[in-house]
Short mmCIF file of the C-alpha atoms (twelve columns), coordinates in Angstrom:
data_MODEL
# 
_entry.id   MODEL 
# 
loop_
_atom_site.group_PDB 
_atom_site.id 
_atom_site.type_symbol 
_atom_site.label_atom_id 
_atom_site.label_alt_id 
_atom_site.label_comp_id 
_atom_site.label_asym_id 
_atom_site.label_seq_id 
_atom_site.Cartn_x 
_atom_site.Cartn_y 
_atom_site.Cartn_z 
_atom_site.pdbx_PDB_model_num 
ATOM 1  C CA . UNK A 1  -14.409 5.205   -8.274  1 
ATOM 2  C CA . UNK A 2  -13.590 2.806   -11.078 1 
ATOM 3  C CA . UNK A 3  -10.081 4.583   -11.239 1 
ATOM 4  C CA . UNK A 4  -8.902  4.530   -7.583  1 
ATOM 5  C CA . UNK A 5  -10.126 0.296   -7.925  1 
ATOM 6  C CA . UNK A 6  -7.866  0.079   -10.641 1 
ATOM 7  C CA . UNK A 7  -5.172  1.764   -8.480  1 
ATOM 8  C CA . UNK A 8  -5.104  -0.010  -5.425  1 
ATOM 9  C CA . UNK A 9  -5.279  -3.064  -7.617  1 
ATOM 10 C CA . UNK A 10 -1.679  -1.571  -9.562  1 
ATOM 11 C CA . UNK A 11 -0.725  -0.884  -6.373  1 
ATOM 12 C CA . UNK A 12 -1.173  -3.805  -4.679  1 
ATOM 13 C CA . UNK A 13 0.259   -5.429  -7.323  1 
ATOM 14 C CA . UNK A 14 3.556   -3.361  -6.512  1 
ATOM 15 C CA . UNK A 15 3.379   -4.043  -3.002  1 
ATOM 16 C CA . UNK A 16 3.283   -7.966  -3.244  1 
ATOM 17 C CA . UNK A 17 6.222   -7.862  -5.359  1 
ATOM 18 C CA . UNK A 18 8.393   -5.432  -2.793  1 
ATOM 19 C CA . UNK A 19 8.557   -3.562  -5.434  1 
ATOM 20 C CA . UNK A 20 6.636   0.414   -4.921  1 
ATOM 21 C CA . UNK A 21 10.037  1.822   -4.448  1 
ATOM 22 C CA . UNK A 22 10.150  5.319   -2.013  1 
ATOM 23 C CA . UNK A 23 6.388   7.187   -2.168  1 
ATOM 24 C CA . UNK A 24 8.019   9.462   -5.177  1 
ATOM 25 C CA . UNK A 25 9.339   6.104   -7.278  1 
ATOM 26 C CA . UNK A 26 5.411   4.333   -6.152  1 
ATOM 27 C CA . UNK A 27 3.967   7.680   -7.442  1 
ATOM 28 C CA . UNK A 28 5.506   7.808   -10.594 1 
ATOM 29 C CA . UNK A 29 5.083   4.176   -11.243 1 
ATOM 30 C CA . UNK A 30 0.847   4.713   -10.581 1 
ATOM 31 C CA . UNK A 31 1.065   8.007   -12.846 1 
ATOM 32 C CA . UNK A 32 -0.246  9.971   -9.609  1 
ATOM 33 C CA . UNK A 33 0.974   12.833  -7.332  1 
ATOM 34 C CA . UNK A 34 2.967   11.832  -3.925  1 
ATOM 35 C CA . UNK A 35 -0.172  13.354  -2.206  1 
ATOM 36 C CA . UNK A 36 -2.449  10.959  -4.366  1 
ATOM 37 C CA . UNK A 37 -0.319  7.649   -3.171  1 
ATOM 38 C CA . UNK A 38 -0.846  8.820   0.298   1 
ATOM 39 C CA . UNK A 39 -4.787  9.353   0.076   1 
ATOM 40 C CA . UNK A 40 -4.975  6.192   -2.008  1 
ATOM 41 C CA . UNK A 41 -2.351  3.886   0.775   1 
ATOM 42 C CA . UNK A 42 -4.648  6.091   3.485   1 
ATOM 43 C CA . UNK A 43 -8.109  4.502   1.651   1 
ATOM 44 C CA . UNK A 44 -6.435  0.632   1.498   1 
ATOM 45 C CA . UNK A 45 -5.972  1.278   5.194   1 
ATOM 46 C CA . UNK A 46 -9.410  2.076   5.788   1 
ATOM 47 C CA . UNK A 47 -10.261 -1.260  4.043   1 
ATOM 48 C CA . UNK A 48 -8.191  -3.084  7.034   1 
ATOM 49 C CA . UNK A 49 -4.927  -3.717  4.464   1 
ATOM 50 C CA . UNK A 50 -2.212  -4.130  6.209   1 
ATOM 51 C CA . UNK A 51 0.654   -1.629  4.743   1 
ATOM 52 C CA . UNK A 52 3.113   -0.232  6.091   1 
ATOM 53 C CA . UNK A 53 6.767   1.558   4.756   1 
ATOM 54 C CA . UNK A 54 9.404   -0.516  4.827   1 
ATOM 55 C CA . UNK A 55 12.966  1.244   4.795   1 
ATOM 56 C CA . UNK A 56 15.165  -1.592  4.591   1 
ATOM 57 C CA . UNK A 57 14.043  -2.821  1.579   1 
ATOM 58 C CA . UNK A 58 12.894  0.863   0.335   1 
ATOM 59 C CA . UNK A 59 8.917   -0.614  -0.771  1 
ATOM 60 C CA . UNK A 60 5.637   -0.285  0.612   1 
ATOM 61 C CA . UNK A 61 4.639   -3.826  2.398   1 
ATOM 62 C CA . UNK A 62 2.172   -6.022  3.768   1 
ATOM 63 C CA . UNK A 63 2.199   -6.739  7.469   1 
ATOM 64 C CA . UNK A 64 0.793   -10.459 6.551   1 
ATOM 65 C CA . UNK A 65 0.029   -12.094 3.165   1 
ATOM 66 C CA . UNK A 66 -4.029  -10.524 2.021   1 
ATOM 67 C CA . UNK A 67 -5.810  -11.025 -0.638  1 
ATOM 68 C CA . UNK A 68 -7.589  -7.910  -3.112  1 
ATOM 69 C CA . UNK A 69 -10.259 -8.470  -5.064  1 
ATOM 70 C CA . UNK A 70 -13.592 -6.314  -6.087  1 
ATOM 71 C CA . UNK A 71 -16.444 -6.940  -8.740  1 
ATOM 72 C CA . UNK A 72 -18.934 -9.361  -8.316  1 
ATOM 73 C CA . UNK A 73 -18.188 -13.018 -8.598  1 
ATOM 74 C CA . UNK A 74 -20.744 -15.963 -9.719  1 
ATOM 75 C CA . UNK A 75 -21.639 -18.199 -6.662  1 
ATOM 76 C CA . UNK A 76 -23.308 -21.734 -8.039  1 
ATOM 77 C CA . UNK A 77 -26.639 -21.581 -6.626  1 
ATOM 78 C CA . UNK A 78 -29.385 -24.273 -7.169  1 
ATOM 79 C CA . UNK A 79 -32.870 -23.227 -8.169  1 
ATOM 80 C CA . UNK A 80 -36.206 -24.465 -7.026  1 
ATOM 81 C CA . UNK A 81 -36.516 -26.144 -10.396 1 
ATOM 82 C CA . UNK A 82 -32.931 -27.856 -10.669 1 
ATOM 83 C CA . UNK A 83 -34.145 -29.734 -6.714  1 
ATOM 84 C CA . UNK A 84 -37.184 -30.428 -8.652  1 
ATOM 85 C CA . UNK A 85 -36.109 -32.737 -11.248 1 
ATOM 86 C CA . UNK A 86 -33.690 -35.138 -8.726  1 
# 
C-alpha cells in the first residue's frame, strides 16, 4: 500500500507539471509496467482525481487544479486543562 501512495504521489507530481509523457514514457518514468500505470491512473480515479489523456500536449492531465495529500496531519486542539488555566 505504502508503494502505490508513493506512486500516485510521483505521479501526480508528473501530471501537474504536463509532464507523464505517452503511458509507455509515464511507465518508464514510475519504474512500472504500462498495465501498472493504468491500474494505478484507474485507482486515482476511484479517489475522484480528475485525469484524463491529453494528446495535444502528449501528458496525462488534470481536468481542474486538485490537491494530493495522505498521512496524518497535526490539527491544534485545546485540552480540558489548557481552557482551565484562562
Amino acid at each position: 500500500m505504502i508503494k502505490q501512495l508513493q506512486r500516485i504521489e510521483r505521479l501526480h507530481g508528473l501530471i501537474r507539471l504536463k509532464a507523464t509523457g505517452n503511458p509507455k514514457e509515464c511507465a518508464r518514468k514510475l519504474k512500472i509496467s504500462e498495465r501498472q500505470l493504468y491500474r494505478l491512473i484507474d485507482l486515482m480515479k476511484e479517489l475522484n482525481a480528475p485525469v484524463y489523456y491529453n494528446i495535444f500536449v502528449n501528458s496525462y492531465c488534470y481536468e481542474h487544479e486538485v490537491e494530493w495529500t495522505y498521512g496524518f496531519k497535526r490539527f491544534n486542539i485545546i485540552h480540558k486543562h489548557d481552557k482551565l488555566k484562562k
